[in-house]
Coordinates of C-alpha atoms in Angstrom, one line a residue:
Chain A
G10 CA 87.2 117.4 114.2
A11 CA 87.6 113.9 115.6
V12 CA 89.3 112.3 112.6
V13 CA 90.9 108.9 112.7
S14 CA 93.2 107.7 110.0
Q15 CA 94.6 104.4 109.1
H16 CA 97.7 103.4 107.2
P17 CA 98.0 101.8 104.8
S18 CA 94.6 101.8 103.3
W19 CA 95.3 98.5 101.6
V20 CA 98.2 96.0 101.6
I21 CA 99.0 92.8 99.8
C22 CA 101.5 90.5 101.3
K23 CA 102.9 87.0 100.9
S24 CA 101.9 84.2 103.3
G25 CA 104.2 84.0 106.3
T26 CA 105.1 87.7 106.4
S27 CA 104.1 90.2 109.0
V28 CA 102.0 93.3 108.3
K29 CA 101.7 96.4 110.5
I30 CA 98.6 98.7 110.4
E31 CA 98.6 102.1 112.0
C32 CA 95.7 103.9 113.5
R33 CA 96.0 107.5 114.4
S34 CA 93.7 110.1 116.0
L35 CA 94.6 113.2 114.0
D36 CA 93.1 116.0 116.1
F37 CA 92.4 114.5 119.5
Q38 CA 93.9 112.3 122.1
A39 CA 92.5 108.8 122.5
T40 CA 93.1 106.9 125.7
T41 CA 91.3 103.9 124.2
M42 CA 91.4 102.5 120.7
F43 CA 89.6 99.5 119.3
W44 CA 90.5 97.1 116.6
Y45 CA 87.8 95.4 114.5
R46 CA 87.9 92.8 111.7
Q47 CA 85.2 92.6 109.0
F48 CA 84.9 89.8 106.5
P49 CA 83.0 90.5 103.2
K50 CA 79.3 91.1 103.7
Q51 CA 79.6 90.5 107.4
S52 CA 79.5 92.7 110.5
L53 CA 82.3 94.2 112.4
M54 CA 83.8 91.9 115.0
L55 CA 85.8 93.4 117.9
M56 CA 89.2 91.9 118.1
A57 CA 90.7 93.9 121.0
T58 CA 90.6 97.0 123.1
S59 CA 93.8 98.9 123.4
N60 CA 94.4 101.3 126.3
E61 CA 97.4 103.7 126.1
G62 CA 100.3 102.5 128.1
S63 CA 98.9 99.1 129.0
K64 CA 98.4 95.7 127.4
A65 CA 95.5 95.2 125.1
T66 CA 92.4 93.3 126.1
Y67 CA 91.6 90.6 123.5
E68 CA 88.2 89.2 122.7
Q69 CA 87.6 85.5 123.1
G70 CA 89.0 83.5 120.2
V71 CA 91.5 86.2 119.1
E72 CA 95.1 85.1 119.3
K73 CA 97.1 87.7 121.0
D74 CA 100.4 86.3 119.8
K75 CA 99.2 86.6 116.2
F76 CA 97.6 90.0 116.4
L77 CA 100.0 92.2 118.3
I78 CA 98.7 95.5 119.4
N79 CA 100.7 98.4 120.7
H80 CA 99.3 101.7 122.0
A81 CA 102.4 103.7 122.9
S82 CA 100.9 107.1 122.7
L83 CA 97.6 108.9 122.9
T84 CA 97.4 109.3 119.2
L85 CA 98.7 106.1 117.8
S86 CA 97.9 102.4 118.0
T87 CA 99.3 99.7 115.8
L88 CA 98.1 96.2 114.9
T89 CA 100.7 93.8 113.6
V90 CA 99.4 90.6 111.9
T91 CA 102.3 88.2 112.4
S92 CA 102.9 85.3 110.0
A93 CA 99.9 86.2 108.0
H94 CA 98.0 83.5 106.1
P95 CA 95.3 83.8 103.5
E96 CA 92.6 83.3 106.1
D97 CA 93.8 86.6 107.7
S98 CA 92.7 88.5 104.6
S99 CA 90.1 90.9 105.8
F100 CA 89.1 94.5 106.3
Y101 CA 90.6 95.8 109.5
I102 CA 89.0 98.9 111.1
C103 CA 90.1 100.8 114.2
S104 CA 88.2 103.3 116.3
A105 CA 89.2 105.7 119.0
R106 CA 87.5 107.0 122.0
L107 CA 88.1 110.7 122.9
A108 CA 90.1 111.2 126.0
G109 CA 87.9 113.0 128.5
G110 CA 84.9 112.8 126.2
P111 CA 81.7 111.0 126.5
Q112 CA 82.4 107.3 127.2
D113 CA 80.2 106.3 124.4
T114 CA 81.8 108.3 121.6
Q115 CA 83.9 106.3 119.2
Y116 CA 85.3 107.6 116.0
F117 CA 86.1 105.1 113.2
G118 CA 89.0 105.0 110.8
P119 CA 88.5 104.3 107.1
G120 CA 89.8 100.7 107.4
T121 CA 92.7 98.8 105.9
R122 CA 92.2 96.0 103.4
L123 CA 94.6 93.2 103.9
T124 CA 95.1 90.5 101.2
V125 CA 97.4 87.6 102.0
L126 CA 98.5 85.6 99.0
Chain B
G8 CA 75.7 84.7 123.7
E9 CA 73.7 87.8 123.6
S10 CA 73.8 89.7 120.3
V11 CA 72.2 92.3 118.2
G12 CA 70.5 91.2 115.0
L13 CA 68.6 92.5 112.0
H14 CA 65.4 91.3 110.4
L15 CA 66.2 92.2 106.8
P16 CA 69.5 91.7 105.1
T17 CA 68.6 93.8 102.0
L18 CA 66.1 96.7 101.6
S19 CA 65.2 98.3 98.3
V20 CA 63.4 101.6 98.2
Q21 CA 62.4 104.1 95.6
E22 CA 64.2 107.4 95.7
G23 CA 62.1 109.9 97.7
D24 CA 60.3 107.2 99.7
N25 CA 60.9 106.7 103.4
S26 CA 63.1 103.8 104.6
I27 CA 62.7 101.8 107.7
I28 CA 65.5 99.6 108.9
N29 CA 64.9 97.3 111.9
C30 CA 67.0 95.8 114.5
A31 CA 66.4 93.3 117.3
Y32 CA 68.6 93.2 120.3
S33 CA 68.7 90.6 123.1
N34 CA 70.8 92.1 125.8
S35 CA 68.4 93.7 128.2
A36 CA 71.3 95.3 130.0
S37 CA 72.1 97.5 126.9
D38 CA 71.5 101.1 127.6
Y39 CA 72.9 102.8 124.6
F40 CA 72.3 102.2 120.9
I41 CA 73.9 103.6 117.8
W42 CA 73.2 103.4 114.1
Y43 CA 76.1 103.4 111.7
K44 CA 76.2 103.8 107.9
Q45 CA 79.0 102.0 106.1
E46 CA 79.7 102.6 102.4
S47 CA 81.6 100.1 100.4
G48 CA 85.3 100.0 101.4
K49 CA 85.0 102.6 104.1
G50 CA 84.7 102.6 107.9
P51 CA 81.4 103.0 109.7
Q52 CA 80.0 106.5 109.9
F53 CA 77.9 107.6 113.0
I54 CA 74.3 108.5 112.1
I55 CA 72.4 108.8 115.3
D56 CA 72.3 107.4 118.8
I57 CA 69.7 106.9 121.5
R58 CA 69.9 106.1 125.2
S59 CA 67.6 103.6 126.9
N60 CA 65.7 106.4 128.8
M61 CA 64.4 107.6 125.5
D62 CA 62.1 106.0 123.0
K63 CA 62.6 108.4 120.1
R64 CA 65.3 110.7 118.8
Q65 CA 65.4 112.7 115.6
G66 CA 68.2 114.0 113.5
Q67 CA 68.4 115.5 110.0
R68 CA 66.2 113.2 107.9
V69 CA 66.7 110.3 110.3
T70 CA 64.7 109.1 113.3
V71 CA 65.6 106.3 115.7
L72 CA 62.9 104.6 117.6
L73 CA 63.5 102.3 120.6
N74 CA 61.0 99.9 122.0
K75 CA 62.5 98.4 125.1
T76 CA 59.5 96.2 125.8
V77 CA 60.2 94.1 122.7
K78 CA 63.8 95.0 122.4
H79 CA 63.5 96.5 119.1
L80 CA 65.3 99.4 117.4
S81 CA 64.5 101.1 114.1
L82 CA 66.1 103.7 111.9
Q83 CA 63.8 105.8 109.7
I84 CA 65.2 107.7 106.8
A85 CA 63.0 110.3 105.3
A86 CA 63.0 111.1 101.5
T87 CA 65.6 108.5 100.8
Q88 CA 68.3 109.6 98.4
P89 CA 70.8 107.7 96.2
G90 CA 73.5 108.8 98.6
D91 CA 71.8 106.8 101.3
S92 CA 72.7 103.6 99.6
A93 CA 75.0 101.7 102.0
V94 CA 75.0 99.0 104.7
Y95 CA 73.4 100.1 108.0
F96 CA 74.4 98.6 111.3
C97 CA 72.8 98.9 114.6
A98 CA 75.1 98.6 117.6
E99 CA 74.6 98.4 121.3
K100 CA 76.6 99.1 124.4
Q101 CA 76.1 98.4 128.0
G102 CA 76.8 101.1 130.6
G103 CA 80.2 100.7 132.3
Y104 CA 81.6 98.7 129.5
Q105 CA 83.6 100.1 126.5
K106 CA 82.7 97.3 124.1
V107 CA 80.3 98.1 121.3
T108 CA 78.5 95.1 119.7
F109 CA 77.5 95.4 116.1
G110 CA 74.4 93.8 114.5
T111 CA 74.5 91.9 111.3
G112 CA 73.8 94.8 108.9
T113 CA 71.1 95.7 106.4
K114 CA 72.0 96.8 102.9
L115 CA 69.9 99.7 101.7
Q116 CA 69.5 100.0 97.9
V117 CA 67.9 103.2 96.6
I118 CA 66.3 102.9 93.2
P119 CA 66.5 106.1 91.2

C-alpha cells in the first residue's frame, strides 16, 4: 500500500514551452503533497508544500509564477513548469502524506526527469 | 540556515562487511529523523526512522543511532549486499512542521 506515482517519468521539451507533471496517490488519500527538485549528485530540495483545496506554500527562492502547483483532489497534485528553460532541467520528485495518518509519514513518487533543450 | 549534512560523500565497502553512514545535524529543535535510500533515477525509499526520545532503533539488517548530545545520526547496515549500493540521505523534521529537510547524501558502493 501507500504507492505514489508520477507521470510522465521523463520528458524532453523545447525552451519556452510549459510542462505539466502529475503526482498521484494510488491507494490512499493525501491531504498534503510535497514537490522536490534534485539536481545531479545533489540532495532533494523542497520546492513547495501543497494542501488539497488551498494554495501551495512555496519555499524561499522558488518562483510561484514559474512553478504552478494545483492540488485539486485528495489523490492528485500537478506541477507545471511554465516557460521552461535549460536551467529548469532537473529531477522532480513528489511525496504525499497520508490523510489521517502519522504526521511524519511521507511516501515518495519515482520522480520525473525533465530535460529542456 | 540550519541544515543536515554528511561527513562522507562516498563510502566503499566489501560485500558482507558492515557499513556505517554518518550524518550531522545542526537544528537542535529537530525531533524526528529518517534515513532514505535512493537508487539511480528513482525516488527516495524509506529505510528507518527514529524519534528524539530514542537513541537506537533496529530494523531488518539496519540500525539507526542517534546522539543528541553531539547532534549525530548514523545508519548501520549489516552484511552489506550489492543491492545496498545507492545514495543514502538522512533527513530531519521538527515537530509541528510538515517540512522534511534532506542532508547532502552519501553514495555507498559495495564491492563484490
